[in-house]
mmCIF file of C-alpha atoms in Angstrom:
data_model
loop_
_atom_site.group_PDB
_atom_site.id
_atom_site.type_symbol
_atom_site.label_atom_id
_atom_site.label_comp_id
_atom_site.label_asym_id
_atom_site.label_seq_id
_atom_site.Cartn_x
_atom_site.Cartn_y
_atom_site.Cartn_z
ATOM 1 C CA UNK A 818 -16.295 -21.562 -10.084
ATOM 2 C CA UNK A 819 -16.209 -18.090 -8.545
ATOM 3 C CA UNK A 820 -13.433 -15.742 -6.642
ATOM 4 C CA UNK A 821 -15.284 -13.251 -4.450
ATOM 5 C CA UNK A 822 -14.352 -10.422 -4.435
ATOM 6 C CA UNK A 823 -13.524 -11.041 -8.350
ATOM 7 C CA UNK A 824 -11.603 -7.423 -8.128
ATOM 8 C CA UNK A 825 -10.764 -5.019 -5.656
ATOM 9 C CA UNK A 826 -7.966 -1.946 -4.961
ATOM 10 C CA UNK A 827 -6.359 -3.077 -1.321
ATOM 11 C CA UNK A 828 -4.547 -0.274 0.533
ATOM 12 C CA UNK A 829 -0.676 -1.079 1.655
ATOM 13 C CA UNK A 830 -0.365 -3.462 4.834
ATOM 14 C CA UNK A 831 -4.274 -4.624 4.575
ATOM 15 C CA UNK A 832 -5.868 -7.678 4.499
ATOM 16 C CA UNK A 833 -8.716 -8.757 2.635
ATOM 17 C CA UNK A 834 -11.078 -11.937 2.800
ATOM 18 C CA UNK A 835 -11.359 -13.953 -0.263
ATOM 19 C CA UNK A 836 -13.739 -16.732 -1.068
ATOM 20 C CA UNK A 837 -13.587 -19.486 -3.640
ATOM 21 C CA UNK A 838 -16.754 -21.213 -4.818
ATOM 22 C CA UNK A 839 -17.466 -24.248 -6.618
ATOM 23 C CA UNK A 840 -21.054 -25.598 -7.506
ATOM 24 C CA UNK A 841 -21.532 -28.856 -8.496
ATOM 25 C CA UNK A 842 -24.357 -31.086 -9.098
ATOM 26 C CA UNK A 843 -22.820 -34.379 -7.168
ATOM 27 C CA UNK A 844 -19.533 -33.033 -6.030
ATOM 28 C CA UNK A 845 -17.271 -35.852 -4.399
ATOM 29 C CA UNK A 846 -17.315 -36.333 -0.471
ATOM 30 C CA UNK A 847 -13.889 -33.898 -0.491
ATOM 31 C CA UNK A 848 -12.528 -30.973 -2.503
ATOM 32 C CA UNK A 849 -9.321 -30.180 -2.439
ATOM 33 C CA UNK A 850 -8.480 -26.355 -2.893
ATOM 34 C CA UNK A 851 -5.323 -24.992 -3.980
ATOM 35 C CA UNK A 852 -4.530 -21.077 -3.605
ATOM 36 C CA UNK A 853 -1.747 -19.822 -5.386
ATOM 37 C CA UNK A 854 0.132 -16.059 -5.693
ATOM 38 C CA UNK A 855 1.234 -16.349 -8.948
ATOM 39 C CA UNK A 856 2.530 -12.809 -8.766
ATOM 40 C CA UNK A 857 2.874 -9.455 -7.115
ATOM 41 C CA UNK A 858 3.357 -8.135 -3.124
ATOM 42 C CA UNK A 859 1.122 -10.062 -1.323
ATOM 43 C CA UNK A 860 0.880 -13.366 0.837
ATOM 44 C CA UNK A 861 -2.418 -16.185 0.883
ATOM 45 C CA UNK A 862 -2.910 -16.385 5.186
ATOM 46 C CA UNK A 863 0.823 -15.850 5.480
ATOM 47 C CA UNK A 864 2.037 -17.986 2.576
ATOM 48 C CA UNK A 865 2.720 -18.029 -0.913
ATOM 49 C CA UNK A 866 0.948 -21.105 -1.861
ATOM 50 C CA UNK A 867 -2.322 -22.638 0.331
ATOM 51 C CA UNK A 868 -4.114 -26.131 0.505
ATOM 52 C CA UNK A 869 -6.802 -27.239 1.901
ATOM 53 C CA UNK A 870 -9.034 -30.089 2.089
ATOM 54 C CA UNK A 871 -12.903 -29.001 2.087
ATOM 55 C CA UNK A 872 -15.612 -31.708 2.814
ATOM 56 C CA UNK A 873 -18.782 -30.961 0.435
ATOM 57 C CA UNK A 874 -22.249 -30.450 1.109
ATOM 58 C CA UNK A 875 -25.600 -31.721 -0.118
ATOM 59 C CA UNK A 876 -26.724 -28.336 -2.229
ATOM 60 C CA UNK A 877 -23.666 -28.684 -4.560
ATOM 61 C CA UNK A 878 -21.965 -25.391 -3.488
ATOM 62 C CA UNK A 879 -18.387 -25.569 -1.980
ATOM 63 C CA UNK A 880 -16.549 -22.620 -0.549
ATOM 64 C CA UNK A 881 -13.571 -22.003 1.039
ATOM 65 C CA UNK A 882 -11.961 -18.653 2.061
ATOM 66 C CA UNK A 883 -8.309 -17.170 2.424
ATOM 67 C CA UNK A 884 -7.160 -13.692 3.796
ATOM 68 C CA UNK A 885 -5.163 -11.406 1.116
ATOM 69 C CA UNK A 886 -2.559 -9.718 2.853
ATOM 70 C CA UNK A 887 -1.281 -6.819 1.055
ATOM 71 C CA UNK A 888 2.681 -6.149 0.943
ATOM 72 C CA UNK A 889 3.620 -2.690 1.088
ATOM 73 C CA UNK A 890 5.180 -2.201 -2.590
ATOM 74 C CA UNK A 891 2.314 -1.396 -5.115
ATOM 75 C CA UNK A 892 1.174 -3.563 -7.994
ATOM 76 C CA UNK A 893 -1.512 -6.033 -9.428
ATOM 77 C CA UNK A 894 -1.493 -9.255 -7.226
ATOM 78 C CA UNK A 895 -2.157 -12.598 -9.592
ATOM 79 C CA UNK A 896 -4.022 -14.987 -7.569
ATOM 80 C CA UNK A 897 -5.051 -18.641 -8.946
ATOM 81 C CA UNK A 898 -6.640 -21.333 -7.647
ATOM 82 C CA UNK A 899 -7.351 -25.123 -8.509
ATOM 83 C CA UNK A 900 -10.097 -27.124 -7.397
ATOM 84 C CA UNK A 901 -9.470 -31.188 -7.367
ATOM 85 C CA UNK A 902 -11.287 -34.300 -6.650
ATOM 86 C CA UNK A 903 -9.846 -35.275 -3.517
ATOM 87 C CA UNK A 904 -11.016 -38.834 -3.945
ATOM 88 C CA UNK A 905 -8.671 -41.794 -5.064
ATOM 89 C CA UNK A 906 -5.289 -41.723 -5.415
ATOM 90 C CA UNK A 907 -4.568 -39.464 -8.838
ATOM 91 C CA UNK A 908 -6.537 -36.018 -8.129
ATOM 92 C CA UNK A 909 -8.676 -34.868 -11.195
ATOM 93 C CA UNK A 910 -8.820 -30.987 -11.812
ATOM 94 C CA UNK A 911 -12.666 -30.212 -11.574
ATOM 95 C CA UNK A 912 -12.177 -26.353 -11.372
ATOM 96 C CA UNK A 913 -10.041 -23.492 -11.489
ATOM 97 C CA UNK A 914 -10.310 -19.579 -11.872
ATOM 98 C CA UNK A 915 -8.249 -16.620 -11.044
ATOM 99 C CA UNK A 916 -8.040 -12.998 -10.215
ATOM 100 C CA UNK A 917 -6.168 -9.911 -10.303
ATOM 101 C CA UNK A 918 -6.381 -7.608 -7.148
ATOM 102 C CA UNK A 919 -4.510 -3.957 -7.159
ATOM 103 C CA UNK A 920 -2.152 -2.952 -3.951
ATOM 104 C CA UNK A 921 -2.300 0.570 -3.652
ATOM 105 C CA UNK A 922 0.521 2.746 -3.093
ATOM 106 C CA UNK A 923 1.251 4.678 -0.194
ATOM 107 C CA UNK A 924 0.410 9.058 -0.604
ATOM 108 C CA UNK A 925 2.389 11.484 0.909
ATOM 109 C CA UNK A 926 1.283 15.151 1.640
ATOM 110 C CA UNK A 927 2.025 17.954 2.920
ATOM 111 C CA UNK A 928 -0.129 20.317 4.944
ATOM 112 C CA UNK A 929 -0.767 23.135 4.320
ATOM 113 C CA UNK A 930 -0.480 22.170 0.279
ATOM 114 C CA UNK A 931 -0.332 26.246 -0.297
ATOM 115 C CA UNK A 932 -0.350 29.081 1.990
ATOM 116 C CA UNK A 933 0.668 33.286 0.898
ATOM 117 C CA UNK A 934 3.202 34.985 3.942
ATOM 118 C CA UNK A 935 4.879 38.061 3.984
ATOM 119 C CA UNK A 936 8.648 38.594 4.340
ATOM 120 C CA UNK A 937 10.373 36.994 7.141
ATOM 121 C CA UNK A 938 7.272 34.860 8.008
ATOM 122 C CA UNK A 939 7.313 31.649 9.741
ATOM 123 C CA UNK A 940 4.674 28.688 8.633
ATOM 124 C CA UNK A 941 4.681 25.094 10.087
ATOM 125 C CA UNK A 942 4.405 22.530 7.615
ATOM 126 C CA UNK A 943 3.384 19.144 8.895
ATOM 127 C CA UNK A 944 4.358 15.813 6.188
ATOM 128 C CA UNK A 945 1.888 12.655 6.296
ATOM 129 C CA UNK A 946 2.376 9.402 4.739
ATOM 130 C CA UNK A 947 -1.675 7.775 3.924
ATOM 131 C CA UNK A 948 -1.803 5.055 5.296
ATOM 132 C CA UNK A 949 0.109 4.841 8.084
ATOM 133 C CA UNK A 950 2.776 2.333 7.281
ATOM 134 C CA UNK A 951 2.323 -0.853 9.701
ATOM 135 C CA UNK A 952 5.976 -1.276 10.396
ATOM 136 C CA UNK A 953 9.809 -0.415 9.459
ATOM 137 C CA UNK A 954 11.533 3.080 10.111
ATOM 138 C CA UNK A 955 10.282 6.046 7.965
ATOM 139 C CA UNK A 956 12.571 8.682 6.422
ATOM 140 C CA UNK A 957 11.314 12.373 5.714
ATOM 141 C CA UNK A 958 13.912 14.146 3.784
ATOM 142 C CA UNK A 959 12.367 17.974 2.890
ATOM 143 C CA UNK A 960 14.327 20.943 0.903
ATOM 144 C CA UNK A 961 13.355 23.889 -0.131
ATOM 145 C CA UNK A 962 15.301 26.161 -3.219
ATOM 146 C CA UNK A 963 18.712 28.241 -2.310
ATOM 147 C CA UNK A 964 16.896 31.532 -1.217
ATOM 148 C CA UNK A 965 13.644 30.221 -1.340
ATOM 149 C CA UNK A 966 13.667 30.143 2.385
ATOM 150 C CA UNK A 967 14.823 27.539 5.369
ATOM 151 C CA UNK A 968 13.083 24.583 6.913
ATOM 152 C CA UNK A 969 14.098 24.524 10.561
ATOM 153 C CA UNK A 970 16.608 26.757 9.516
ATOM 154 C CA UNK A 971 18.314 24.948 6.742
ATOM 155 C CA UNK A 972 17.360 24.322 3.220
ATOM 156 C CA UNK A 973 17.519 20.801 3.429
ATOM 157 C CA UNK A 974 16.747 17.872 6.030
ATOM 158 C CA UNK A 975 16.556 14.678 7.162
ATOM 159 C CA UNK A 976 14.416 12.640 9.924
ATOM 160 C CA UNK A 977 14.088 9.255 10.837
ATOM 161 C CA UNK A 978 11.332 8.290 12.723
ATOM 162 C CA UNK A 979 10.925 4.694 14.205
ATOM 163 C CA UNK A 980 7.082 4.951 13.954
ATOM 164 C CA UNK A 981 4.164 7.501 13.135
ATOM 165 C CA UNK A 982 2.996 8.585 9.797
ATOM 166 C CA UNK A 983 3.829 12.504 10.391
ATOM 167 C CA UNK A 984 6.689 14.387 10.675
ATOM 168 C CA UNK A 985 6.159 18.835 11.200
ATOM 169 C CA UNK A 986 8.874 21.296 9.939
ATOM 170 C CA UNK A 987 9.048 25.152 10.277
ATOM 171 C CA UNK A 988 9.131 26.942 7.524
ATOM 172 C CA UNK A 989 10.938 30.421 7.287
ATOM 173 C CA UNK A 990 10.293 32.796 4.506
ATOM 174 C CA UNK A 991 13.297 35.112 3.416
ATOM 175 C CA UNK A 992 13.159 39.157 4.622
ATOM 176 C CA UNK A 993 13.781 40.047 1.622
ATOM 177 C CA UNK A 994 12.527 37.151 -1.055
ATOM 178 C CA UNK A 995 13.103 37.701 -4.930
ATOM 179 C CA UNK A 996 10.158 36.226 -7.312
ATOM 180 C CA UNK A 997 6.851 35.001 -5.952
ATOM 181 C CA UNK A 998 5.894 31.100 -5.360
ATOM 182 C CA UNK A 999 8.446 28.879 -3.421
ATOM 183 C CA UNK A 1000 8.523 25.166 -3.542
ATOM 184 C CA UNK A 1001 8.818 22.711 -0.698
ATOM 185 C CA UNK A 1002 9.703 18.996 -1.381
ATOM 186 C CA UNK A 1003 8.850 16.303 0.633
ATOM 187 C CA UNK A 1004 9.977 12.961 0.136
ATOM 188 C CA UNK A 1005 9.165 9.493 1.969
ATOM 189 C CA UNK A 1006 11.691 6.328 2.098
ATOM 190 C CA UNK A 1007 9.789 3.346 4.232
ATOM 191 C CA UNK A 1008 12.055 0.612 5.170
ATOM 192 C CA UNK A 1009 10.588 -2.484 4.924
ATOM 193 C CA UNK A 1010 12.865 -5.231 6.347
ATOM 194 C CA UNK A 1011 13.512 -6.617 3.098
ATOM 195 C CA UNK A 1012 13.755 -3.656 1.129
ATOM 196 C CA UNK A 1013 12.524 0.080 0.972
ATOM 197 C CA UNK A 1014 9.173 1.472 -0.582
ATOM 198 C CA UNK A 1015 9.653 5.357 -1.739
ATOM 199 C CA UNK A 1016 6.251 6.709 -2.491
ATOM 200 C CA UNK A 1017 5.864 9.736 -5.349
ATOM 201 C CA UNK A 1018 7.243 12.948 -3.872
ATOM 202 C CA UNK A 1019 5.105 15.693 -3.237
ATOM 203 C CA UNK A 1020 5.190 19.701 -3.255
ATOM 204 C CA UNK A 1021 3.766 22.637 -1.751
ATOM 205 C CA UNK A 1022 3.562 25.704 -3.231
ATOM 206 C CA UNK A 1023 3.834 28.852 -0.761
ATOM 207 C CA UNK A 1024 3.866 32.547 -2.114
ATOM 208 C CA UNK A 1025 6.147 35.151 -0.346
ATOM 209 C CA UNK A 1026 5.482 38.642 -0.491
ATOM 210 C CA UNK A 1027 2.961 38.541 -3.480
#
């Protein structure tokens, strides 16, 4: 028996086809296949656990095919499936396999990553979360150091957005800064319904003055 594909890395929110193969030299008139998420964010065509009756074919080879749909918290997926004789009453195991598939997590930059101003200087700085999460309200929070600057004129913030994967701030550089690089933070809270996902943060570096 054979899970194609046997691996694969699924981005956040995405679905993936999956197909289960058994070859046998006189397979019974029906197979019976069993899909299973043993563990990790994901569902088998909406469900945890899927059955299906498959009638068989003359060349031996018996397929039948699910969709993987990815949550949106990363981690290894566990998938198994069992294969049984669906004749008589007591079914008989005649196969069974499993596999492992990866759910990406979600990135979050910032854009530009690095820029040099001069004093006083204003820069607009635009946040994206990759990829764009399919659903549930998206919180940007940014800050930048005491005296490192002001981010639509404070050194801290907060936006909820109902939708989109971007959110843009304006950076504005001190007149008279003290030191050279300054670091923005950006970080990303996704709300999922169920629960929130809160990718890694990430920085950018801008140099005043220097």
């Amino acid at each position: 028996m054979t899970i194609s594909p046997s691996e694969a890395d699924v981005e956040p929110g995405a679905t993936l086809g999956l197909t289960a193969t058994v070859q046998m030299e006189d397979p019974p008139p029906t197979l019976v296949f069993e899909w299973a998420v043993v563990s990790g964010p994901a569902m088998l065509n909406g469900l945890a656990e899927v059955e299906a009756d498959v009638n068989t074919s003359g060349d031996g080879a018996t397929t039948h095919g699910v969709t993987f749909e990815a949550g949106l918290e990363p981690g290894d997926v566990f998938l198994t499936v069992e294969v049984y004789d669906g004749a008589g009453d007591a079914p008989v195991l005649v196969a069974e396999d499993d596999v492992t598939l990866t759910v990406k997590p979600f990135r979050v930059t910032i854009d530009p990553t690095s820029a040099s101003l001069e004093a006083g200087e204003q820069l607009t700085l635009t946040g994206s979360i990759t990829p764009a999460p399919p659903e549930g309200e998206r919180t940007f929070t940014w800050s930048v150091g005491t005296s490192e600057g002001l981010l639509d004129g404070q050194t801290s913030l907060e936006k909820v957005q109902p939708s989109g994967e971007q959110h843009s701030v304006v950076y504005q550089a001190v007149d008279e800064p003290t030191g050279c690089a300054k670091t923005v933070s950006l970080q990303v809270q996704i709300d999922t319904g169920s629960g929130t996902v809160t990718p890694a943060e990430t920085t950018a570096t801008l140099r005043v003055g220097c």
